[in-house]
CSV table of C-alpha atoms in Angstrom, one decimal:
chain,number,residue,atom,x,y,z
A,1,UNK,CA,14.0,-16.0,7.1
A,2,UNK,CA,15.5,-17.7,10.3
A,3,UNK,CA,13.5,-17.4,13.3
A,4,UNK,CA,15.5,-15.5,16.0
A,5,UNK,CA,15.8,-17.5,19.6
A,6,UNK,CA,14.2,-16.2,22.5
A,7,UNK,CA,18.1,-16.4,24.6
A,8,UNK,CA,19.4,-14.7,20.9
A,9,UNK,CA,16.5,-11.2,21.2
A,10,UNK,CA,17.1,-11.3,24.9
A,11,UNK,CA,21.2,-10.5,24.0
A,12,UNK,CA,20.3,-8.5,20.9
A,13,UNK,CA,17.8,-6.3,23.2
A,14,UNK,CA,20.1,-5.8,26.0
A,15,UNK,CA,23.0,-4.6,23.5
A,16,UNK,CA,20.7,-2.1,21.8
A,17,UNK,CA,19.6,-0.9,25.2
A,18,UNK,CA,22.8,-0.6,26.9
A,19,UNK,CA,23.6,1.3,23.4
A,20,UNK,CA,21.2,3.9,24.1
A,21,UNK,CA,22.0,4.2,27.5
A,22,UNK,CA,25.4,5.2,26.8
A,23,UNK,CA,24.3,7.9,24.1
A,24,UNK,CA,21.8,9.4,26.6
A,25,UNK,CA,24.6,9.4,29.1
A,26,UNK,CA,26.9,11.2,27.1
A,27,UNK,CA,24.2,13.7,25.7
A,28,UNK,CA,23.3,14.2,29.1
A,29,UNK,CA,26.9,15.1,30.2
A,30,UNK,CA,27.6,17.0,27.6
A,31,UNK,CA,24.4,18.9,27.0
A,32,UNK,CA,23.8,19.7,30.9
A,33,UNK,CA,27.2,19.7,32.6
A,34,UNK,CA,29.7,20.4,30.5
A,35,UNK,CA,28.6,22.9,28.1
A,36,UNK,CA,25.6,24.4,29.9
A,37,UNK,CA,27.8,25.7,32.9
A,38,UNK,CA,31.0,26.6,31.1
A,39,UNK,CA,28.9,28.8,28.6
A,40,UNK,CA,26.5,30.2,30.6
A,41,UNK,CA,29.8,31.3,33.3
A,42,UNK,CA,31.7,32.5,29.9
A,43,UNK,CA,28.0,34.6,28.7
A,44,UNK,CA,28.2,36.8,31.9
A,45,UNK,CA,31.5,38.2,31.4
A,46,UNK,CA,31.9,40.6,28.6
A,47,UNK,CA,34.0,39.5,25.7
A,48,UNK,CA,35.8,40.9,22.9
A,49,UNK,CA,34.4,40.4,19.2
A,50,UNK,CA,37.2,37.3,18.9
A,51,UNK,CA,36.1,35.8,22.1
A,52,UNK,CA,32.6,36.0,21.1
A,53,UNK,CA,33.0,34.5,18.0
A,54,UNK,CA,35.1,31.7,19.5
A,55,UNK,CA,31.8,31.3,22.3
A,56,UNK,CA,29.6,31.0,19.0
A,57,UNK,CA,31.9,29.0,17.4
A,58,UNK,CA,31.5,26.7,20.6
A,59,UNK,CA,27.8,26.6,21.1
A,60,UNK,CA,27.9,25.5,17.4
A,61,UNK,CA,30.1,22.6,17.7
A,62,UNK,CA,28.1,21.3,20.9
A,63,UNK,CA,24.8,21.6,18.8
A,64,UNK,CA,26.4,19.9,16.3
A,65,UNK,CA,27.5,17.0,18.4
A,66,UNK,CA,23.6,17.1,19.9
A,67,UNK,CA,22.6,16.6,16.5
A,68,UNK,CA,24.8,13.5,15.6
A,69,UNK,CA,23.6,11.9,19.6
A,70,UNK,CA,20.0,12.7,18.4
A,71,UNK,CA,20.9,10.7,15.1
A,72,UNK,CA,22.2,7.9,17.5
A,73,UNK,CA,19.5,7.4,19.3
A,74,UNK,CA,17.4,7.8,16.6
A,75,UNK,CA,19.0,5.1,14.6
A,76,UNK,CA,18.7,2.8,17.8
A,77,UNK,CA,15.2,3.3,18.1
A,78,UNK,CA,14.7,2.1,14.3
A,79,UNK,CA,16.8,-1.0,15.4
A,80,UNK,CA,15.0,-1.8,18.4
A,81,UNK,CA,11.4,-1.7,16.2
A,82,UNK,CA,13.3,-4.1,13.5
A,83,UNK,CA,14.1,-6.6,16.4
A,84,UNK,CA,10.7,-6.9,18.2
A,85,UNK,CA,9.5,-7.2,14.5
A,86,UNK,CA,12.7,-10.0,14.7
A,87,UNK,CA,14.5,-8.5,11.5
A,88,UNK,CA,17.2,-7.2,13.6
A,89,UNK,CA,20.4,-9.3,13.6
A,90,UNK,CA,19.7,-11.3,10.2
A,91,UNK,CA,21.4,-10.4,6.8
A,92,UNK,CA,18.8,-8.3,4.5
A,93,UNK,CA,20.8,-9.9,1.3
A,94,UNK,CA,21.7,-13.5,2.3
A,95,UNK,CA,19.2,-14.4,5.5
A,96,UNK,CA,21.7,-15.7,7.7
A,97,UNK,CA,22.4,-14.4,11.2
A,98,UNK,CA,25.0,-11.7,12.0
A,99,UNK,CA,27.2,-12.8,14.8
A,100,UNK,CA,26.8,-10.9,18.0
A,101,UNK,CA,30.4,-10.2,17.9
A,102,UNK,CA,30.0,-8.0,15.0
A,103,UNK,CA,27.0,-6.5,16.4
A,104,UNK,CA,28.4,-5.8,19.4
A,105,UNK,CA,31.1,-3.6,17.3
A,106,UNK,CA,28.7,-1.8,15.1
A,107,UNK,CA,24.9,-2.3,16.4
A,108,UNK,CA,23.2,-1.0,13.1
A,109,UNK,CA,24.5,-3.1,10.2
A,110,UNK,CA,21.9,-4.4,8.6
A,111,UNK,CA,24.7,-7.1,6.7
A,112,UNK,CA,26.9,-10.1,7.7
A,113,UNK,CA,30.6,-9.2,6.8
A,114,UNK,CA,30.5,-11.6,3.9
A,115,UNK,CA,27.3,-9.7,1.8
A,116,UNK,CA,28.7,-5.9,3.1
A,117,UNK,CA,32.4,-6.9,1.4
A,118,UNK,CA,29.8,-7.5,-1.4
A,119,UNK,CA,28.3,-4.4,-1.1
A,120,UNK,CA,31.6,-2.1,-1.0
A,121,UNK,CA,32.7,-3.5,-4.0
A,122,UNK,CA,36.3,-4.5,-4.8
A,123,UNK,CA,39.1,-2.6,-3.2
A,124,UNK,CA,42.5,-1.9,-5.2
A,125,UNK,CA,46.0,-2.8,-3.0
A,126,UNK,CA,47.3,0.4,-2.0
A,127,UNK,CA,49.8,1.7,-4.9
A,128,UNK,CA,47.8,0.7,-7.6
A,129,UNK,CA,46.7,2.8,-10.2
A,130,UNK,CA,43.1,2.4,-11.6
């Protein structure tokens, strides 16, 4: 396995963290701005059964959202362990090292884009029949 250069984990770390910067940002602003004042404004006025249900409805989505932000930064966290173990950034099938372009793009592939069009598979032209 190639060893990963000190200038190399210094980019890789600062993507990752700038990563989950952003996520907590946007959890933040959603969470506590957003959705905390317009509900809790929306709580205090009674509503009819419809509005209700579209208030529920609401509440649901943003926890759902929450969810997906914790998955985030979840996933980031796993990614900053396999970099200070210095997995992070090289190919789990072939070994070589994932360009920072595409890991600026998508920070969590564990694949360079040669071995991941392995992975998918073949792809049919669109308008073929299988």
């Amino acid at each position: 396995m190639p060893r990963v250069s000190e200038e190399r984990q210094a980019k890789l770390t600062k993507l990752l963290l700038t990563e989950k910067q952003r996520v907590w940002a946007e959890v933040r602003r959603d969470l506590f701005e957003k959705v905390g004042e317009e509900l809790h404004g929306q709580r205090e006025i009674p509503q009819d059964t419809g509005d209700q249900s579209l208030i529920d409805l609401l509440e649901d989505t943003n926890l759902a959202i929450a969810d997906i932000r914790r998955q985030e930064l979840t996933r980031i966290d796993e990614t900053l362990e396999r970099l200070r173990q210095g997995r992070y950034g090289i190919c789990e099938d072939c070994g070589a090292a994932i360009s920072l372009e595409r890991l600026r793009v998508s920070p969590y592939v564990a694949c360079c884009v040669s071995c991941q069009a392995r992975r998918e598979g073949p792809h049919s032209e669109p308008g073929t029949t299988l």
